[in-house]
Amino acid sequence: MSDERTPTPDQDILAEIQAEVAHDLEEERPPSGGPVYQLVGALVVLVVGIGGAVLSYGYGLGTLRQPGAGMWPFIVSIAITAMAAALLVVGRGLTDSEKFTRSSVLPAVGLVTFIGLALLMPVIGFEIPSLLLCVVWLRFLGGESWRSTIITSVLTVAAFYFLFLYGLRIPLPHLF
């Protein structure tokens, strides 16, 4: 007796679909960038991590029992910095980087708007910059419809407002 099984028609169809999706993804993938692009990517992430740590430190860290507004962004920024440093060390041997294309600008725009949020929040509060950030990310970077963008942005800002101010009791600069 043989352990080999004859594939069912469903398995044949699934295999065909998987092969077609893999082929389509390979056609859409940007060309490989090589180690130089890996290094540049790691350096950019390192700068973002250090910049985030500096900005969040300015909001005040507080203590573990009473965290300040900058505590969690600071922790995340340190983690990003550590991962970028690790990528600088081991990234030269990796081959999964992609060449920069027009779509490579989208993360840069996202970063600039996030920095804008960090700079505007102490001046005009949490609500307006957060709402603008959501709108830019969803509508202009994500291509969502205006209806979806408005509903999701308002609900997201409201959820974070109540989570930070009432759930976690983190004092954020706010208008209301």
PDB file of C-alpha atoms in Angstrom:
ATOM      1  CA  MET A   1       0.000   0.000   0.000  1.00  0.00           C
ATOM      2  CA  SER A   2       1.116   3.511  -0.695  1.00  0.00           C
ATOM      3  CA  ASP A   3       0.887   6.513   1.655  1.00  0.00           C
ATOM      4  CA  GLU A   4       0.456   8.871  -1.243  1.00  0.00           C
ATOM      5  CA  ARG A   5      -3.014  10.302  -1.537  1.00  0.00           C
ATOM      6  CA  THR A   6      -4.668  11.559  -4.660  1.00  0.00           C
ATOM      7  CA  PRO A   7      -5.422  15.285  -4.332  1.00  0.00           C
ATOM      8  CA  THR A   8      -9.099  16.146  -4.194  1.00  0.00           C
ATOM      9  CA  PRO A   9     -10.570  18.653  -6.655  1.00  0.00           C
ATOM     10  CA  ASP A  10     -10.716  21.237  -3.833  1.00  0.00           C
ATOM     11  CA  GLN A  11      -6.992  20.810  -3.141  1.00  0.00           C
ATOM     12  CA  ASP A  12      -6.227  21.188  -6.859  1.00  0.00           C
ATOM     13  CA  ILE A  13      -8.213  24.423  -7.020  1.00  0.00           C
ATOM     14  CA  LEU A  14      -6.537  25.724  -3.854  1.00  0.00           C
ATOM     15  CA  ALA A  15      -3.083  24.920  -5.261  1.00  0.00           C
ATOM     16  CA  GLU A  16      -3.942  26.754  -8.496  1.00  0.00           C
ATOM     17  CA  ILE A  17      -5.183  29.810  -6.609  1.00  0.00           C
ATOM     18  CA  GLN A  18      -2.077  29.864  -4.397  1.00  0.00           C
ATOM     19  CA  ALA A  19       0.202  29.637  -7.427  1.00  0.00           C
ATOM     20  CA  GLU A  20      -1.703  32.430  -9.196  1.00  0.00           C
ATOM     21  CA  VAL A  21      -1.576  34.729  -6.141  1.00  0.00           C
ATOM     22  CA  ALA A  22       2.155  34.058  -5.667  1.00  0.00           C
ATOM     23  CA  HIS A  23       2.763  34.876  -9.344  1.00  0.00           C
ATOM     24  CA  ASP A  24       0.722  38.106  -9.133  1.00  0.00           C
ATOM     25  CA  LEU A  25       2.558  39.203  -5.985  1.00  0.00           C
ATOM     26  CA  GLU A  26       5.931  38.522  -7.596  1.00  0.00           C
ATOM     27  CA  GLU A  27       4.981  40.657 -10.619  1.00  0.00           C
ATOM     28  CA  GLU A  28       3.915  43.596  -8.390  1.00  0.00           C
ATOM     29  CA  ARG A  29       6.958  43.474  -6.130  1.00  0.00           C
ATOM     30  CA  PRO A  30       9.488  46.279  -6.624  1.00  0.00           C
ATOM     31  CA  PRO A  31      12.996  45.264  -7.695  1.00  0.00           C
ATOM     32  CA  SER A  32      15.445  44.155  -5.018  1.00  0.00           C
ATOM     33  CA  GLY A  33      17.580  46.895  -3.495  1.00  0.00           C
ATOM     34  CA  GLY A  34      20.447  44.962  -1.991  1.00  0.00           C
ATOM     35  CA  PRO A  35      22.533  45.693   1.105  1.00  0.00           C
ATOM     36  CA  VAL A  36      22.852  49.445   0.505  1.00  0.00           C
ATOM     37  CA  TYR A  37      19.085  49.888   0.669  1.00  0.00           C
ATOM     38  CA  GLN A  38      18.984  47.706   3.779  1.00  0.00           C
ATOM     39  CA  LEU A  39      21.571  49.963   5.410  1.00  0.00           C
ATOM     40  CA  VAL A  40      19.756  53.161   4.400  1.00  0.00           C
ATOM     41  CA  GLY A  41      16.465  51.776   5.721  1.00  0.00           C
ATOM     42  CA  ALA A  42      18.073  50.876   9.043  1.00  0.00           C
ATOM     43  CA  LEU A  43      19.612  54.352   9.366  1.00  0.00           C
ATOM     44  CA  VAL A  44      16.283  56.041   8.667  1.00  0.00           C
ATOM     45  CA  VAL A  45      14.559  53.899  11.295  1.00  0.00           C
ATOM     46  CA  LEU A  46      17.380  54.634  13.746  1.00  0.00           C
ATOM     47  CA  VAL A  47      16.886  58.390  13.270  1.00  0.00           C
ATOM     48  CA  VAL A  48      13.117  57.980  13.709  1.00  0.00           C
ATOM     49  CA  GLY A  49      13.615  55.991  16.916  1.00  0.00           C
ATOM     50  CA  ILE A  50      16.053  58.488  18.405  1.00  0.00           C
ATOM     51  CA  GLY A  51      13.866  61.426  17.348  1.00  0.00           C
ATOM     52  CA  GLY A  52      10.812  59.767  18.893  1.00  0.00           C
ATOM     53  CA  ALA A  53      12.686  59.161  22.146  1.00  0.00           C
ATOM     54  CA  VAL A  54      13.796  62.784  22.341  1.00  0.00           C
ATOM     55  CA  LEU A  55      10.322  64.146  21.576  1.00  0.00           C
ATOM     56  CA  SER A  56       8.552  61.798  23.985  1.00  0.00           C
ATOM     57  CA  TYR A  57      11.051  62.577  26.749  1.00  0.00           C
ATOM     58  CA  GLY A  58      10.001  66.201  26.384  1.00  0.00           C
ATOM     59  CA  TYR A  59       6.426  65.250  27.309  1.00  0.00           C
ATOM     60  CA  GLY A  60       7.600  63.862  30.626  1.00  0.00           C
ATOM     61  CA  LEU A  61       8.064  60.210  31.510  1.00  0.00           C
ATOM     62  CA  GLY A  62       6.560  60.198  34.982  1.00  0.00           C
ATOM     63  CA  THR A  63       6.959  56.958  36.936  1.00  0.00           C
ATOM     64  CA  LEU A  64       5.810  53.406  36.350  1.00  0.00           C
ATOM     65  CA  ARG A  65       2.975  53.927  38.849  1.00  0.00           C
ATOM     66  CA  GLN A  66       1.990  57.278  37.343  1.00  0.00           C
ATOM     67  CA  PRO A  67       3.260  57.368  33.766  1.00  0.00           C
ATOM     68  CA  GLY A  68       3.537  60.701  32.037  1.00  0.00           C
ATOM     69  CA  ALA A  69       2.388  61.445  28.504  1.00  0.00           C
ATOM     70  CA  GLY A  70       5.781  60.484  27.108  1.00  0.00           C
ATOM     71  CA  MET A  71       6.286  57.148  28.898  1.00  0.00           C
ATOM     72  CA  TRP A  72       4.883  54.714  26.310  1.00  0.00           C
ATOM     73  CA  PRO A  73       6.064  56.631  23.243  1.00  0.00           C
ATOM     74  CA  PHE A  74       9.522  56.697  24.853  1.00  0.00           C
ATOM     75  CA  ILE A  75       9.479  52.919  25.439  1.00  0.00           C
ATOM     76  CA  VAL A  76       8.336  52.271  21.857  1.00  0.00           C
ATOM     77  CA  SER A  77      10.996  54.660  20.500  1.00  0.00           C
ATOM     78  CA  ILE A  78      13.720  52.863  22.462  1.00  0.00           C
ATOM     79  CA  ALA A  79      12.501  49.525  21.076  1.00  0.00           C
ATOM     80  CA  ILE A  80      12.547  50.952  17.528  1.00  0.00           C
ATOM     81  CA  THR A  81      16.065  52.289  18.083  1.00  0.00           C
ATOM     82  CA  ALA A  82      17.269  48.913  19.380  1.00  0.00           C
ATOM     83  CA  MET A  83      15.770  47.057  16.416  1.00  0.00           C
ATOM     84  CA  ALA A  84      17.309  49.542  13.970  1.00  0.00           C
ATOM     85  CA  ALA A  85      20.712  49.092  15.622  1.00  0.00           C
ATOM     86  CA  ALA A  86      20.344  45.309  15.317  1.00  0.00           C
ATOM     87  CA  LEU A  87      19.394  45.706  11.660  1.00  0.00           C
ATOM     88  CA  LEU A  88      22.526  47.804  11.091  1.00  0.00           C
ATOM     89  CA  VAL A  89      24.622  44.937  12.446  1.00  0.00           C
ATOM     90  CA  VAL A  90      22.957  41.981  10.710  1.00  0.00           C
ATOM     91  CA  GLY A  91      21.225  43.750   7.814  1.00  0.00           C
ATOM     92  CA  ARG A  92      24.160  43.760   5.442  1.00  0.00           C
ATOM     93  CA  GLY A  93      23.690  40.069   4.777  1.00  0.00           C
ATOM     94  CA  LEU A  94      19.945  40.277   4.212  1.00  0.00           C
ATOM     95  CA  THR A  95      18.542  40.361   0.696  1.00  0.00           C
ATOM     96  CA  ASP A  96      14.895  41.284   1.254  1.00  0.00           C
ATOM     97  CA  SER A  97      15.169  45.052   0.764  1.00  0.00           C
ATOM     98  CA  GLU A  98      13.419  46.774  -2.129  1.00  0.00           C
ATOM     99  CA  LYS A  99      14.549  49.665  -4.293  1.00  0.00           C
ATOM    100  CA  PHE A 100      12.970  53.004  -3.507  1.00  0.00           C
ATOM    101  CA  THR A 101      10.032  53.807  -5.757  1.00  0.00           C
ATOM    102  CA  ARG A 102       7.306  56.460  -5.805  1.00  0.00           C
ATOM    103  CA  SER A 103       5.387  54.472  -3.173  1.00  0.00           C
ATOM    104  CA  SER A 104       8.438  54.790  -0.895  1.00  0.00           C
ATOM    105  CA  VAL A 105       7.413  58.407  -0.315  1.00  0.00           C
ATOM    106  CA  LEU A 106       4.232  57.369   1.529  1.00  0.00           C
ATOM    107  CA  PRO A 107       6.000  56.316   4.751  1.00  0.00           C
ATOM    108  CA  ALA A 108       7.971  59.576   4.676  1.00  0.00           C
ATOM    109  CA  VAL A 109       4.732  61.563   4.437  1.00  0.00           C
ATOM    110  CA  GLY A 110       3.349  59.467   7.292  1.00  0.00           C
ATOM    111  CA  LEU A 111       6.418  60.253   9.373  1.00  0.00           C
ATOM    112  CA  VAL A 112       6.214  63.981   8.664  1.00  0.00           C
ATOM    113  CA  THR A 113       2.545  64.074   9.668  1.00  0.00           C
ATOM    114  CA  PHE A 114       3.332  62.117  12.838  1.00  0.00           C
ATOM    115  CA  ILE A 115       6.047  64.628  13.731  1.00  0.00           C
ATOM    116  CA  GLY A 116       3.492  67.353  13.058  1.00  0.00           C
ATOM    117  CA  LEU A 117       1.188  65.676  15.586  1.00  0.00           C
ATOM    118  CA  ALA A 118       3.966  65.629  18.170  1.00  0.00           C
ATOM    119  CA  LEU A 119       4.763  69.302  17.604  1.00  0.00           C
ATOM    120  CA  LEU A 120       1.145  70.524  17.543  1.00  0.00           C
ATOM    121  CA  MET A 121      -0.147  68.508  20.486  1.00  0.00           C
ATOM    122  CA  PRO A 122       1.427  70.654  23.233  1.00  0.00           C
ATOM    123  CA  VAL A 123       0.236  73.815  21.467  1.00  0.00           C
ATOM    124  CA  ILE A 124      -3.387  73.062  20.525  1.00  0.00           C
ATOM    125  CA  GLY A 125      -4.099  69.814  22.342  1.00  0.00           C
ATOM    126  CA  PHE A 126      -4.585  66.183  21.456  1.00  0.00           C
ATOM    127  CA  GLU A 127      -7.861  66.225  19.553  1.00  0.00           C
ATOM    128  CA  ILE A 128      -7.313  68.389  16.455  1.00  0.00           C
ATOM    129  CA  PRO A 129      -3.817  67.125  15.508  1.00  0.00           C
ATOM    130  CA  SER A 130      -4.920  63.513  16.073  1.00  0.00           C
ATOM    131  CA  LEU A 131      -7.993  63.990  13.908  1.00  0.00           C
ATOM    132  CA  LEU A 132      -5.897  65.586  11.146  1.00  0.00           C
ATOM    133  CA  LEU A 133      -3.374  62.738  11.360  1.00  0.00           C
ATOM    134  CA  CYS A 134      -6.123  60.137  10.982  1.00  0.00           C
ATOM    135  CA  VAL A 135      -7.640  61.972   8.013  1.00  0.00           C
ATOM    136  CA  VAL A 136      -4.302  62.292   6.203  1.00  0.00           C
ATOM    137  CA  TRP A 137      -3.361  58.669   6.843  1.00  0.00           C
ATOM    138  CA  LEU A 138      -6.728  57.182   5.934  1.00  0.00           C
ATOM    139  CA  ARG A 139      -7.778  59.381   3.023  1.00  0.00           C
ATOM    140  CA  PHE A 140      -4.562  60.472   1.358  1.00  0.00           C
ATOM    141  CA  LEU A 141      -2.135  57.688   2.232  1.00  0.00           C
ATOM    142  CA  GLY A 142      -4.635  54.834   2.504  1.00  0.00           C
ATOM    143  CA  GLY A 143      -7.077  55.826  -0.230  1.00  0.00           C
ATOM    144  CA  GLU A 144     -10.200  55.361   1.913  1.00  0.00           C
ATOM    145  CA  SER A 145     -13.487  57.042   1.028  1.00  0.00           C
ATOM    146  CA  TRP A 146     -14.368  60.334   2.714  1.00  0.00           C
ATOM    147  CA  ARG A 147     -17.231  58.693   4.601  1.00  0.00           C
ATOM    148  CA  SER A 148     -15.034  55.907   5.946  1.00  0.00           C
ATOM    149  CA  THR A 149     -12.254  58.386   6.729  1.00  0.00           C
ATOM    150  CA  ILE A 150     -14.478  60.728   8.731  1.00  0.00           C
ATOM    151  CA  ILE A 151     -16.236  57.991  10.706  1.00  0.00           C
ATOM    152  CA  THR A 152     -13.050  56.075  11.479  1.00  0.00           C
ATOM    153  CA  SER A 153     -11.085  59.225  12.356  1.00  0.00           C
ATOM    154  CA  VAL A 154     -13.683  60.570  14.776  1.00  0.00           C
ATOM    155  CA  LEU A 155     -14.197  57.181  16.457  1.00  0.00           C
ATOM    156  CA  THR A 156     -10.450  56.542  16.711  1.00  0.00           C
ATOM    157  CA  VAL A 157      -9.685  59.930  18.278  1.00  0.00           C
ATOM    158  CA  ALA A 158     -12.623  59.558  20.690  1.00  0.00           C
ATOM    159  CA  ALA A 159     -11.483  56.060  21.681  1.00  0.00           C
ATOM    160  CA  PHE A 160      -7.905  57.183  22.322  1.00  0.00           C
ATOM    161  CA  TYR A 161      -9.134  60.282  24.164  1.00  0.00           C
ATOM    162  CA  PHE A 162     -11.141  58.208  26.621  1.00  0.00           C
ATOM    163  CA  LEU A 163      -8.511  55.466  26.830  1.00  0.00           C
ATOM    164  CA  PHE A 164      -5.651  57.816  27.703  1.00  0.00           C
ATOM    165  CA  LEU A 165      -7.495  60.341  29.851  1.00  0.00           C
ATOM    166  CA  TYR A 166      -9.943  58.117  31.713  1.00  0.00           C
ATOM    167  CA  GLY A 167      -8.790  54.522  31.282  1.00  0.00           C
ATOM    168  CA  LEU A 168      -5.057  54.996  31.773  1.00  0.00           C
ATOM    169  CA  ARG A 169      -5.285  58.388  33.509  1.00  0.00           C
ATOM    170  CA  ILE A 170      -2.476  59.782  31.375  1.00  0.00           C
ATOM    171  CA  PRO A 171      -2.570  63.576  31.289  1.00  0.00           C
ATOM    172  CA  LEU A 172      -2.534  64.646  27.649  1.00  0.00           C
ATOM    173  CA  PRO A 173      -2.775  68.244  26.501  1.00  0.00           C
ATOM    174  CA  HIS A 174      -6.367  68.590  25.358  1.00  0.00           C
ATOM    175  CA  LEU A 175      -8.980  71.185  24.489  1.00  0.00           C
ATOM    176  CA  PHE A 176     -12.002  69.560  26.105  1.00  0.00           C
TER     177      PHE A 176
END
